[in-house]
Coordinates of C-alpha atoms (C1' of nucleotides) in Angstrom, one line a residue:
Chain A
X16 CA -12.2 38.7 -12.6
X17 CA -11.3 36.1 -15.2
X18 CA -8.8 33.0 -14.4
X19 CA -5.1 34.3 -15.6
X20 CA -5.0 33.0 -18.9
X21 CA -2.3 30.5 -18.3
X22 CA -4.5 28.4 -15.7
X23 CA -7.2 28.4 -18.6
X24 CA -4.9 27.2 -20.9
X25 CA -4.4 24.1 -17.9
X26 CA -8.1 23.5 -17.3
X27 CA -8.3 23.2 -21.4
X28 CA -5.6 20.8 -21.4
X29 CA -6.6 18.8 -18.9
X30 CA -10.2 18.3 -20.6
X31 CA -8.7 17.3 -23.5
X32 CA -6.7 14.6 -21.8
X33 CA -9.9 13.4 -19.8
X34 CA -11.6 12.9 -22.8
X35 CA -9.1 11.5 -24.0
X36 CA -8.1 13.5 -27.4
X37 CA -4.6 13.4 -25.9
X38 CA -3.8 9.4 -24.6
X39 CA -1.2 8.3 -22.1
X40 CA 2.2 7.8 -23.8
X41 CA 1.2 10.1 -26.1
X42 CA 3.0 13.7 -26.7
X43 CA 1.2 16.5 -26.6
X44 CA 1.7 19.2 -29.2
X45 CA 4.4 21.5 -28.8
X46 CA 4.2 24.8 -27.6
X47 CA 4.9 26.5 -30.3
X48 CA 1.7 24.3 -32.2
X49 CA -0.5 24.7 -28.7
X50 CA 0.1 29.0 -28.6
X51 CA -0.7 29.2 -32.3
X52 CA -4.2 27.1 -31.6
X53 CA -5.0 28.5 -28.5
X54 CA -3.9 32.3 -29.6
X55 CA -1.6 32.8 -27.0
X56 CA 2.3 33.0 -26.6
X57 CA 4.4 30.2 -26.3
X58 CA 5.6 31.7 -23.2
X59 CA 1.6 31.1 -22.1
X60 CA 1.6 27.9 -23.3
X61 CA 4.8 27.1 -21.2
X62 CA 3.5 28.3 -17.8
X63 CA 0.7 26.2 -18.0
X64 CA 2.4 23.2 -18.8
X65 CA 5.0 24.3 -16.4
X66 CA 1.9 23.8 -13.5
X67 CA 0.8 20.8 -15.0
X68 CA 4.1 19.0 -14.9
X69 CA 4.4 20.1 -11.5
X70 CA 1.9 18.3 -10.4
X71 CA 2.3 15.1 -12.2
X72 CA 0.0 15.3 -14.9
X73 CA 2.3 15.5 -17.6
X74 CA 5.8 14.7 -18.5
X75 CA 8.2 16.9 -20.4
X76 CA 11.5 15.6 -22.0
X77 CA 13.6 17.9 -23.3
X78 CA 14.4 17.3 -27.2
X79 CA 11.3 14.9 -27.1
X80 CA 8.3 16.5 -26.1
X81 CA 5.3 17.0 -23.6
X82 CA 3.7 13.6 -22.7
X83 CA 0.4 12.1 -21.2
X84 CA 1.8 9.9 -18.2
X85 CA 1.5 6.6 -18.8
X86 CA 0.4 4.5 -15.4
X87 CA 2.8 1.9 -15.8
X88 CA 3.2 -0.6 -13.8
X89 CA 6.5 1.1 -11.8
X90 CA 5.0 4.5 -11.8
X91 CA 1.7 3.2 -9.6
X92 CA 3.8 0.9 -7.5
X93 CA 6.4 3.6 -6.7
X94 CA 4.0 6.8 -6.6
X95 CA 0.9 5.4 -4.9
X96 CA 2.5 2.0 -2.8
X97 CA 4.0 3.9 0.6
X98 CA 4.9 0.6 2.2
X99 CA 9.0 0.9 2.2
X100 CA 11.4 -1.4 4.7
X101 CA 12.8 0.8 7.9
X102 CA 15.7 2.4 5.3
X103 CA 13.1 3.6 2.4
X104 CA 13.7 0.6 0.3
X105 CA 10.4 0.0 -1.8
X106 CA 8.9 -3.2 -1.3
X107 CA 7.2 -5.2 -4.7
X108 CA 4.1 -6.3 -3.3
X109 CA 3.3 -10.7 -4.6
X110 CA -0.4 -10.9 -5.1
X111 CA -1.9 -14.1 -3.5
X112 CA -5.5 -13.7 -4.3
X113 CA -8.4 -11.8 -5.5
X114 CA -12.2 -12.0 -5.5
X115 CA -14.5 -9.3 -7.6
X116 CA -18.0 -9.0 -6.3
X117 CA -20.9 -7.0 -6.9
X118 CA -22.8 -5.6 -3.9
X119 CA -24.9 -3.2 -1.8
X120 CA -22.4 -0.5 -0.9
X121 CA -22.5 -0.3 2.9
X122 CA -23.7 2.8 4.0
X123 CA -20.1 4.3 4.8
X124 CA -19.1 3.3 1.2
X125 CA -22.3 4.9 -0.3
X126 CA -21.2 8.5 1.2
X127 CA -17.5 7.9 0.3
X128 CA -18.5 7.1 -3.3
X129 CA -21.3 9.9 -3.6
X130 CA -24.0 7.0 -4.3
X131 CA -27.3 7.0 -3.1
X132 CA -27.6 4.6 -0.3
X133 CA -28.1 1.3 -1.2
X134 CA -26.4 1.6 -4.8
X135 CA -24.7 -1.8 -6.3
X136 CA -20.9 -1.0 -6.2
X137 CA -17.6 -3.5 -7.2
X138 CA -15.4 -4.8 -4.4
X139 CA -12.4 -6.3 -5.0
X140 CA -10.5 -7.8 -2.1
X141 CA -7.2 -8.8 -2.5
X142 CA -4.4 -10.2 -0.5
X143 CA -0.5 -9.7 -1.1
X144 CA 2.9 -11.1 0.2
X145 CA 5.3 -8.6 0.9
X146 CA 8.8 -9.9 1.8
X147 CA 7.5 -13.2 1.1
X148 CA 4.8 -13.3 3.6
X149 CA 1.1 -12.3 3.2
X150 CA 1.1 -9.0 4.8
X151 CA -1.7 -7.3 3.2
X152 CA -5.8 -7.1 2.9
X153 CA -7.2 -4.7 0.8
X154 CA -11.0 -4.2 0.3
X155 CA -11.2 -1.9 -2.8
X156 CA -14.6 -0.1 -3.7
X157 CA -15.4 1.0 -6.7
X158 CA -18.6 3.0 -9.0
X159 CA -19.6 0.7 -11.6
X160 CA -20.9 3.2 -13.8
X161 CA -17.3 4.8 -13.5
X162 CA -15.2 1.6 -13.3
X163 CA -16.8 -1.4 -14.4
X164 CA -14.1 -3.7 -14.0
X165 CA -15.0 -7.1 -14.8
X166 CA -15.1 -10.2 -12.0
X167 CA -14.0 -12.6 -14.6
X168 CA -9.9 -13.1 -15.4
X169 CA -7.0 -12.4 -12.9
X170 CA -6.1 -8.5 -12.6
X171 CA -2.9 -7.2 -12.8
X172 CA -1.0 -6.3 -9.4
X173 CA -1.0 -2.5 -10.6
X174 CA -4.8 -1.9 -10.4
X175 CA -4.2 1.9 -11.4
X176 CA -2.6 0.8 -14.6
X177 CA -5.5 -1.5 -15.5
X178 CA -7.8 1.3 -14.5
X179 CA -5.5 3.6 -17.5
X180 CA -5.4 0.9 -19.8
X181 CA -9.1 -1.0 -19.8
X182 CA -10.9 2.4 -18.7
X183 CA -9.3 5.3 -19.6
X184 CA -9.3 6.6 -15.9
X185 CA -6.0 8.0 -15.1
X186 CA -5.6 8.2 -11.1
X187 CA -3.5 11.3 -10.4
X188 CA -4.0 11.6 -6.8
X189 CA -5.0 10.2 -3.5
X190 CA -5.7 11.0 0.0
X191 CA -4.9 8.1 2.7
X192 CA -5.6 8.4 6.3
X193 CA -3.7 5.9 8.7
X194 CA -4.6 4.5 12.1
X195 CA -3.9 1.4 14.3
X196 CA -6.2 -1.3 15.1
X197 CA -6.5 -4.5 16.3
X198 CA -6.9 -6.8 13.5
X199 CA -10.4 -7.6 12.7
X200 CA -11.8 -11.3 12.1
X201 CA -11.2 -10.9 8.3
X202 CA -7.8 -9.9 8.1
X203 CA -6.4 -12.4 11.0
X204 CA -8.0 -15.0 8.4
X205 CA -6.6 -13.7 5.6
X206 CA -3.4 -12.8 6.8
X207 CA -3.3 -15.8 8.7
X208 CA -2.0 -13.4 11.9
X209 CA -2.8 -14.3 15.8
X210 CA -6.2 -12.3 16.6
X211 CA -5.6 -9.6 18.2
X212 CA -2.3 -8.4 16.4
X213 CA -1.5 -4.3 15.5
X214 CA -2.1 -3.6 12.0
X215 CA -1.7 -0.3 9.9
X216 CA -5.7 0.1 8.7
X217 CA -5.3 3.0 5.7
X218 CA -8.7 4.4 4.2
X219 CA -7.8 6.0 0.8
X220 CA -9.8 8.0 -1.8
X221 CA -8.4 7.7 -5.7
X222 CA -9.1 10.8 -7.7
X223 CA -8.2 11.5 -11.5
X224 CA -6.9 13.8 -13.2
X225 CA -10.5 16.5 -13.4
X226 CA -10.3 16.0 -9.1
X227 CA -13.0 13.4 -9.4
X228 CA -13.6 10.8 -6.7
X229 CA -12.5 7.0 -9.0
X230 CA -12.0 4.7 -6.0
X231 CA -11.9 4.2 -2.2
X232 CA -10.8 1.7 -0.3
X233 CA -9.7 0.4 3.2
X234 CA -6.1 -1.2 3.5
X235 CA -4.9 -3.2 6.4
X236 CA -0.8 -3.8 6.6
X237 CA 0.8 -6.0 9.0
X238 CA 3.8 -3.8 9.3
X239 CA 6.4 -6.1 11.0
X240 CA 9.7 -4.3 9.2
X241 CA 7.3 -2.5 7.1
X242 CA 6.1 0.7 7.5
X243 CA 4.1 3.5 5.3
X244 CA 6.8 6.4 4.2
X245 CA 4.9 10.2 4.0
X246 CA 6.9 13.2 3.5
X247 CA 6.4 16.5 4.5
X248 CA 7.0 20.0 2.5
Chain B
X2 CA 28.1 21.9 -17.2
X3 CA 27.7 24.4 -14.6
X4 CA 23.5 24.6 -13.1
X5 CA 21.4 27.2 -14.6
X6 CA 21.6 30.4 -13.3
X7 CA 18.1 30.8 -11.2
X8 CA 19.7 27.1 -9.8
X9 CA 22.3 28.8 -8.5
X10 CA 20.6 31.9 -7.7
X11 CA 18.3 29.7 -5.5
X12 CA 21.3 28.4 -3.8
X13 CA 22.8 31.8 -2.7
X14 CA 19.3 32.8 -1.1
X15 CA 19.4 29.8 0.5
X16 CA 22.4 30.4 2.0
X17 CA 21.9 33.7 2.8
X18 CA 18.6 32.8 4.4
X19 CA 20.4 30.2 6.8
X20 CA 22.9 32.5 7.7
X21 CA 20.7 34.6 9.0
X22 CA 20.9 37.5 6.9
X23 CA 17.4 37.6 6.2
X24 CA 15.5 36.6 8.9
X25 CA 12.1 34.9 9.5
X26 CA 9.4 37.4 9.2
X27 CA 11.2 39.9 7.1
X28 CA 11.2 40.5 3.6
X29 CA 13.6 39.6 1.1
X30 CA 14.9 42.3 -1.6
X31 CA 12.8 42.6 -4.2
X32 CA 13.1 40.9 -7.4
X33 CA 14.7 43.8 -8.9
X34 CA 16.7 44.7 -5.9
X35 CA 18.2 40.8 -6.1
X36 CA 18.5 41.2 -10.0
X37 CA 20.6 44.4 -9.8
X38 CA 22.7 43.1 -7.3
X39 CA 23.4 39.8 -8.7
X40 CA 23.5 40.8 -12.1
X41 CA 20.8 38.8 -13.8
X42 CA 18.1 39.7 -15.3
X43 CA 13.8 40.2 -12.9
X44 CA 12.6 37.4 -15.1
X45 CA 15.4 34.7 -13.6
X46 CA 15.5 36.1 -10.1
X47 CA 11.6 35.7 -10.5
X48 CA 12.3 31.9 -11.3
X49 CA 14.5 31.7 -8.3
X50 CA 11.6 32.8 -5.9
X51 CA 9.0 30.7 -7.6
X52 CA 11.2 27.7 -7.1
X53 CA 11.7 28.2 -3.4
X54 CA 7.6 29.1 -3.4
X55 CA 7.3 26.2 -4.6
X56 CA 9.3 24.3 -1.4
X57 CA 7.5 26.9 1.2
X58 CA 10.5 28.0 1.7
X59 CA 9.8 31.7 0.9
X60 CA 6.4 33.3 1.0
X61 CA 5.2 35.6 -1.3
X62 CA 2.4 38.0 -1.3
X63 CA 1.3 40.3 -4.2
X64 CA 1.5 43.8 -3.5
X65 CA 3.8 43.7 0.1
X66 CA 6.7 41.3 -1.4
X67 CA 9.0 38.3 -0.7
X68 CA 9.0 36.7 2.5
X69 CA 10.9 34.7 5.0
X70 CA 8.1 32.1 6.4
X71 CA 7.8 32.3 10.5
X72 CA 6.9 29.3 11.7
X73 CA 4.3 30.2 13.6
X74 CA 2.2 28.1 15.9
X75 CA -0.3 27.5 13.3
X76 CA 2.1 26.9 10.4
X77 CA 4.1 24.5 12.8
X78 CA 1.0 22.7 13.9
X79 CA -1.0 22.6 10.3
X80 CA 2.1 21.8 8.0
X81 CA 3.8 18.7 10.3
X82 CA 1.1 17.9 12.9
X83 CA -0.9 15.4 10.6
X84 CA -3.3 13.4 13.1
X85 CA -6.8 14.4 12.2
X86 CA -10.6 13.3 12.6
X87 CA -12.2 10.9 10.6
X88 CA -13.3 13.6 8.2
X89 CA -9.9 15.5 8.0
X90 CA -11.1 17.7 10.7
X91 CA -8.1 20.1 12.2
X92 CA -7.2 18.7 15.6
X93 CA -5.2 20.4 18.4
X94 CA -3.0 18.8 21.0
X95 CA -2.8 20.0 24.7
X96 CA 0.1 19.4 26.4
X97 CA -0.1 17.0 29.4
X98 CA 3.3 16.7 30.4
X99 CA 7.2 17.0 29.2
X100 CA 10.5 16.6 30.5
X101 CA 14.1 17.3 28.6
X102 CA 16.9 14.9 29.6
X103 CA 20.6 15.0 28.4
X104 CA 21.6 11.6 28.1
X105 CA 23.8 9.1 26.1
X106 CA 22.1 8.2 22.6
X107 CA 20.5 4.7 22.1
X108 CA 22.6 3.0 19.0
X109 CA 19.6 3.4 16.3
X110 CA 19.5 7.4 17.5
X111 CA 23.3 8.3 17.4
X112 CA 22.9 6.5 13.8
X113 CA 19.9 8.5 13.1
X114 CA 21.7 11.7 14.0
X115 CA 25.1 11.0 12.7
X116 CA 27.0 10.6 16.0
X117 CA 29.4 8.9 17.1
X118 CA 28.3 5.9 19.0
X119 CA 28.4 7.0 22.7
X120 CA 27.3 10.4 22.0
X121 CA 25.5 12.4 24.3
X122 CA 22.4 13.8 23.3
X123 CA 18.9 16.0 24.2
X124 CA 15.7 13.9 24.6
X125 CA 12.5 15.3 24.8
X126 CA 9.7 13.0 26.2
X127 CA 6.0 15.1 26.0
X128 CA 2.4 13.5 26.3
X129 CA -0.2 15.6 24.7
X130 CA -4.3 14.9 24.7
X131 CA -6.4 14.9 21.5
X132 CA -9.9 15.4 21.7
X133 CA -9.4 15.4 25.8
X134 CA -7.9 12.5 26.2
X135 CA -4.4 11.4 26.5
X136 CA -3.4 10.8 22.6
X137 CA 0.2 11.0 22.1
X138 CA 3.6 9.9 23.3
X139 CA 6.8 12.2 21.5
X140 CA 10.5 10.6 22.4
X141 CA 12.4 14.0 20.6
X142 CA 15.6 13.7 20.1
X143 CA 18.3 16.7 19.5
X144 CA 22.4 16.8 18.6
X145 CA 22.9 19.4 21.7
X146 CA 25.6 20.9 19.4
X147 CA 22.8 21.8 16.7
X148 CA 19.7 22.4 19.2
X149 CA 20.3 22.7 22.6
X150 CA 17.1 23.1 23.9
X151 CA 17.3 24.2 27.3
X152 CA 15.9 22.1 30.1
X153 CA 14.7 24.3 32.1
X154 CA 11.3 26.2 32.0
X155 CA 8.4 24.7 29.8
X156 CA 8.3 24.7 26.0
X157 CA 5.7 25.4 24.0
X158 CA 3.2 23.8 22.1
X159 CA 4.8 24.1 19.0
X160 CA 8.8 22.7 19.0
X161 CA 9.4 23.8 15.7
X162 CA 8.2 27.8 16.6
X163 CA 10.5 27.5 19.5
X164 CA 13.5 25.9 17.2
X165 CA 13.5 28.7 15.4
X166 CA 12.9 31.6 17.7
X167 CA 15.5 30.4 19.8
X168 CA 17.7 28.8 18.2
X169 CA 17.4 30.3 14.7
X170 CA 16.6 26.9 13.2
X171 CA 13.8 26.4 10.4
X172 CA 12.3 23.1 9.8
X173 CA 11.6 22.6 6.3
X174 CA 11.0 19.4 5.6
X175 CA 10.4 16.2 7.3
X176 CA 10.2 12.4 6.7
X177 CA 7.8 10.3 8.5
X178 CA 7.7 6.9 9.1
X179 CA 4.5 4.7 10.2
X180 CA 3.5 1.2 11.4
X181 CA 1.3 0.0 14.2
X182 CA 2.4 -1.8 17.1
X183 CA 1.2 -3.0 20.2
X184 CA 1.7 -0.5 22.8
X185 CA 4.9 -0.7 24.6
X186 CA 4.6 0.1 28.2
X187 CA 5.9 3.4 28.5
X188 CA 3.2 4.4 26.2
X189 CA 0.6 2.3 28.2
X190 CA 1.9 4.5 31.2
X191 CA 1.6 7.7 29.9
X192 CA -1.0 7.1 27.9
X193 CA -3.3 5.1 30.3
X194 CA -3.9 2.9 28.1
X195 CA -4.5 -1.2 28.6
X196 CA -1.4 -3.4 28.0
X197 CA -1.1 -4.1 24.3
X198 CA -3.6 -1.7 22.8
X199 CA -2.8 -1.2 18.8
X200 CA -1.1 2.3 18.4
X201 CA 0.4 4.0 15.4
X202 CA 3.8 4.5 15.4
X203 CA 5.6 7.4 13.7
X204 CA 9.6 7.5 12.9
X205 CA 10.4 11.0 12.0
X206 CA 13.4 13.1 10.7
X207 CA 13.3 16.7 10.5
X208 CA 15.3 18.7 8.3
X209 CA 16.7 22.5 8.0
X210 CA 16.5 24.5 4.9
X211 CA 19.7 23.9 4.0
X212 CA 19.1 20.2 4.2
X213 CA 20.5 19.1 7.6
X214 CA 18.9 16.6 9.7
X215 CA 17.9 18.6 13.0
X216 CA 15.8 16.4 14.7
X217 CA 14.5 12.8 14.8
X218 CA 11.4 11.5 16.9
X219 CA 9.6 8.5 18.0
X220 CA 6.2 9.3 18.5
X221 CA 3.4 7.0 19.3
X222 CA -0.3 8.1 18.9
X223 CA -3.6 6.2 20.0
X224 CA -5.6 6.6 17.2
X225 CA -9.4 6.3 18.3
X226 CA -11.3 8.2 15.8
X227 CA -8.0 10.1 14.9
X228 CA -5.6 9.4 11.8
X229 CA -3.1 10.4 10.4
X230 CA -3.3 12.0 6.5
X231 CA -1.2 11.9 3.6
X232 CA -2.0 13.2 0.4
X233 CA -0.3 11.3 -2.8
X234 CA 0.3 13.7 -5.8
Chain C
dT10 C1' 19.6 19.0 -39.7
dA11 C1' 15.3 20.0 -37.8
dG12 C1' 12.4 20.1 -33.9
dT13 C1' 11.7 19.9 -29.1
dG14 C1' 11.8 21.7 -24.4
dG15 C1' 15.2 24.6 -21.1
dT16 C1' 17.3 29.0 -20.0
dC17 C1' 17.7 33.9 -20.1
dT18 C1' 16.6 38.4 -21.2
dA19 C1' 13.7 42.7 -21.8
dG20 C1' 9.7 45.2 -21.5
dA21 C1' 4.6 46.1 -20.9
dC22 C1' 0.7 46.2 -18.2
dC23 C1' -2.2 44.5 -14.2
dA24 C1' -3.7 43.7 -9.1
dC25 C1' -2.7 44.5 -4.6
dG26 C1' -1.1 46.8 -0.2
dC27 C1' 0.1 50.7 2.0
dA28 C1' 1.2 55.4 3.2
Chain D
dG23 C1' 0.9 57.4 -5.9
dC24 C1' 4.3 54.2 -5.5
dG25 C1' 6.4 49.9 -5.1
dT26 C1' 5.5 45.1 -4.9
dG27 C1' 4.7 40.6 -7.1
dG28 C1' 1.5 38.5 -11.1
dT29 C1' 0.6 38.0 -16.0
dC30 C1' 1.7 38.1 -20.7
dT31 C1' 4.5 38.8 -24.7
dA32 C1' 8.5 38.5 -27.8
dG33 C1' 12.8 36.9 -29.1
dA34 C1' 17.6 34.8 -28.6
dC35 C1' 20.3 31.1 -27.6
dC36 C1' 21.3 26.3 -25.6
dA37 C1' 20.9 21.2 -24.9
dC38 C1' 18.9 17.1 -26.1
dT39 C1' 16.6 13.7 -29.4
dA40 C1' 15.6 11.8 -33.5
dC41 C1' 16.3 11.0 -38.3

DNA sequence: TAGTGGTCTAGACCACGCA
DNA sequence: GCGTGGTCTAGACCACTAC
C-alpha cells in the first residue's frame, strides 16, 4: 500500500529543500504552480504543506507565500535555547570564549555520531554568560564530512544559523536529555564555580530537516535563577 | 472579525467535552452527526477534529470513530512521566510511600495556584523508586475546590488517571521547569541520599483542557543513569 | 489589480472495524 | 454490509500583500 499522496508530495518537498533547489528565505511556489507540476490538486498540494508547516519546516504567510525557514539568529535562540529565568523570560546567552579542535572522537561520541571508532571529528567548546555571569560549558561535536566548520575566525553565538548559512544544514529538530551532576573539573574551571556545585548536564542530538543526525553535544548549565523550560502536549 | 468557523467549532467541543457531555472513553458524534447538528458543512467539522488531534485532545481511529482520550495508566505515565535511561529507555516508577495533607499554602504555591495568600490547600508528598532504588521526591499541590483528592486510602500510580476518574479532570498539558540543585534535606531523607548530592529539580504546572491550571508540583529526581527528555521541534 | 494563502463547501472513493 | 474516519478532487469566496 502506497504512502497517501499528500505525504509523497512532503517527502518530495523536503528533498528539494535538502538539496537545496528551494533556499531558506526563499518562497516556495504556490500551490496552485506545485499541483500543476506535481499533477495533483491544489487541495493535495495544501495538505502537504499543511504537515510541513506544522512541524516547522516551512512558513506560510498569507498574501505572501510558502517559505524556507530561515535560522536566524532569534529563531535558533528562542526555538532551540530552553534556558528561561523562573517566570519564562528567555535569557540572551553573552559568548565568552570558544576553541575549535580537531580530534579522535571518544568512543561515546563515535556511536552518537555513527562514526567508526576512532574517526577525527570537530569540537567546539564554548563558554557563555548568562545574566552577566558565565554560566555555561558546552562541548559541541560535530562530523567533519557533514560540518566542516573551520577553527579559524570567531563564530557567531547562533551556531545553527552559521550551520544554515556557511553549510546549508538546516537543524529542524533535537532531542535533549537532562540530569544533575556534580560539576566536573572542566566546567568548575571554566565556569569558575566551587567544585562540587549542582549543575544541569544536557546531552543533545541536532537533526535536519531529512531526520539525519548533524550534531551532538553535552551542555552543562549552572542554573542558579535559571532553569531549562519543556512543555508537555 | 469573528474566528473561523472550525475555530469556533473546536471551541464548542471543547466545551462540551469539559462539561462532561462526552465522556472519556466514549465516542464523539460523527463528523456528519456534528455537521448536521451544527449546521456546517463534514469538511469543517473534519478540520475541527484534526485540530484537537492535533493537541491529543481527541483520539481518532479509522474505521471505529472519534474519541475522548482516557488517561490511562500508560498514557499518564508515557505522555508526562519523562525520566528515562540513558538510551531513552521507558522507565517505570514504584511507589515507596505517600501521604496527602491539607494545609495552608507556602507564598510561591498560593501564587502558583492563584489563591489568595493564606489559602488552604492539598499537598501530596510521594517517593517512588526507579530502577529499584529510591529515585524521586513529588511535593503535589491541589486547589481542594478544583481537586480534592481525598486523604484517605492509597492512590495510584498514575495521579492524572485518578484526576480524572474521580474527579472528572483531564490533564492536557503541562509546563515543566528544570534546574539542578544540591539536595535539600527532605529529599536526602526520603531519598537516602548523602547531604548535598546534585539532583534535578522539576517545577511543574498542569493544565485542563479547557486551559485551567489544576495542579502544580515540585518534584526532585536523583538522576543516576536516568534523565529526563525533551524533544525540540 | 493581481496573486497568495485561508476558509468553507460538496461530493467521490478508499481502508478499516465490526456485527 | 454498513458506518466510520482517511484521501482526493473541484470550485467559490475571503483576507492579506505587493505593486
Amino acid at each position: 500500500m502506497p504512502a497517501p499522496l499528500y505525504l509523497q508530495i512532503r517527502e518530495t518537498l523536503i528533498d528539494r529543500m535538502a538539496r537545496g533547489e528551494f533556499r531558506p528565505g526563499e518562497a516556495l511556489p504556490s500551490e496552485f504552480a506545485l499541483a500543476a507540476e506535481l499533477k495533483v490538486s491544489q487541495g493535495t498540494v495544501r495538505k502537504a504543506l499543511d504537515t510541513l508547516a506544522n512541524d516547522n519546516l516551512v512558513l506560510r504567510r498569507q498574501g505572501r507565500g510558502t517559505f524556507v525557514p530561515e535560522t536566524t539568529v532569534e529563531r535558533a535562540l528562542f526555538r532551540f535555547f530552553r534556558l528561561t529565568g523562573p517566570e519564562g523570560e528567555s535569557l540572551i546567552p553573552q559568548p565568552l570564549s570558544e576553541k575549535v579542535t580537531r580530534r579522535t572522537a571518544p568512543a561515546r561520541i563515535a556511536e552518537r555520531l555513527g562514526l567508526a571508532d576512532g574517526a577525527k571529528v570537530l569540537r567546539i567548546r564554548r563558554v557563555r554568560a548568562l545574566n552577566g555571569a558565565p554560566a555555561t560549558l558546552e562541548d559541541i561535536w560535530l562530523d567533519p564530512a557533514i560540518l566542516p566548520v573551520r577553527a579559524e575566525g570567531a563564530l557567531p553565538n547562533a551556531l545553527y544559523t552559521h550551520y544554515q548559512r556557511s553549510h546549508g544544514i538546516s537543524v529542524a529538530r533535537a532531542e535533549d536529555w537532562l540530569s544533575a551532576a556534580a560539576a566536573p573539573r572542566k566546567v568548575e574551571k571554566a565556569l569558575g564555580c566551587p567544585a562540587g556545585t549542582p549543575v544541569l548536564m544536557a546531552r543533545r542530538d541536532a537533526f535536519d530537516i531529512t531526520g539525519r543526525k548533524v550534531e551532538t553535544r553535552e551542555s552543562w548549565f549552572l542554573t542558579d535563577g535559571i532553569g531549562y523550560a519543556a512543555s508537555l502536549a
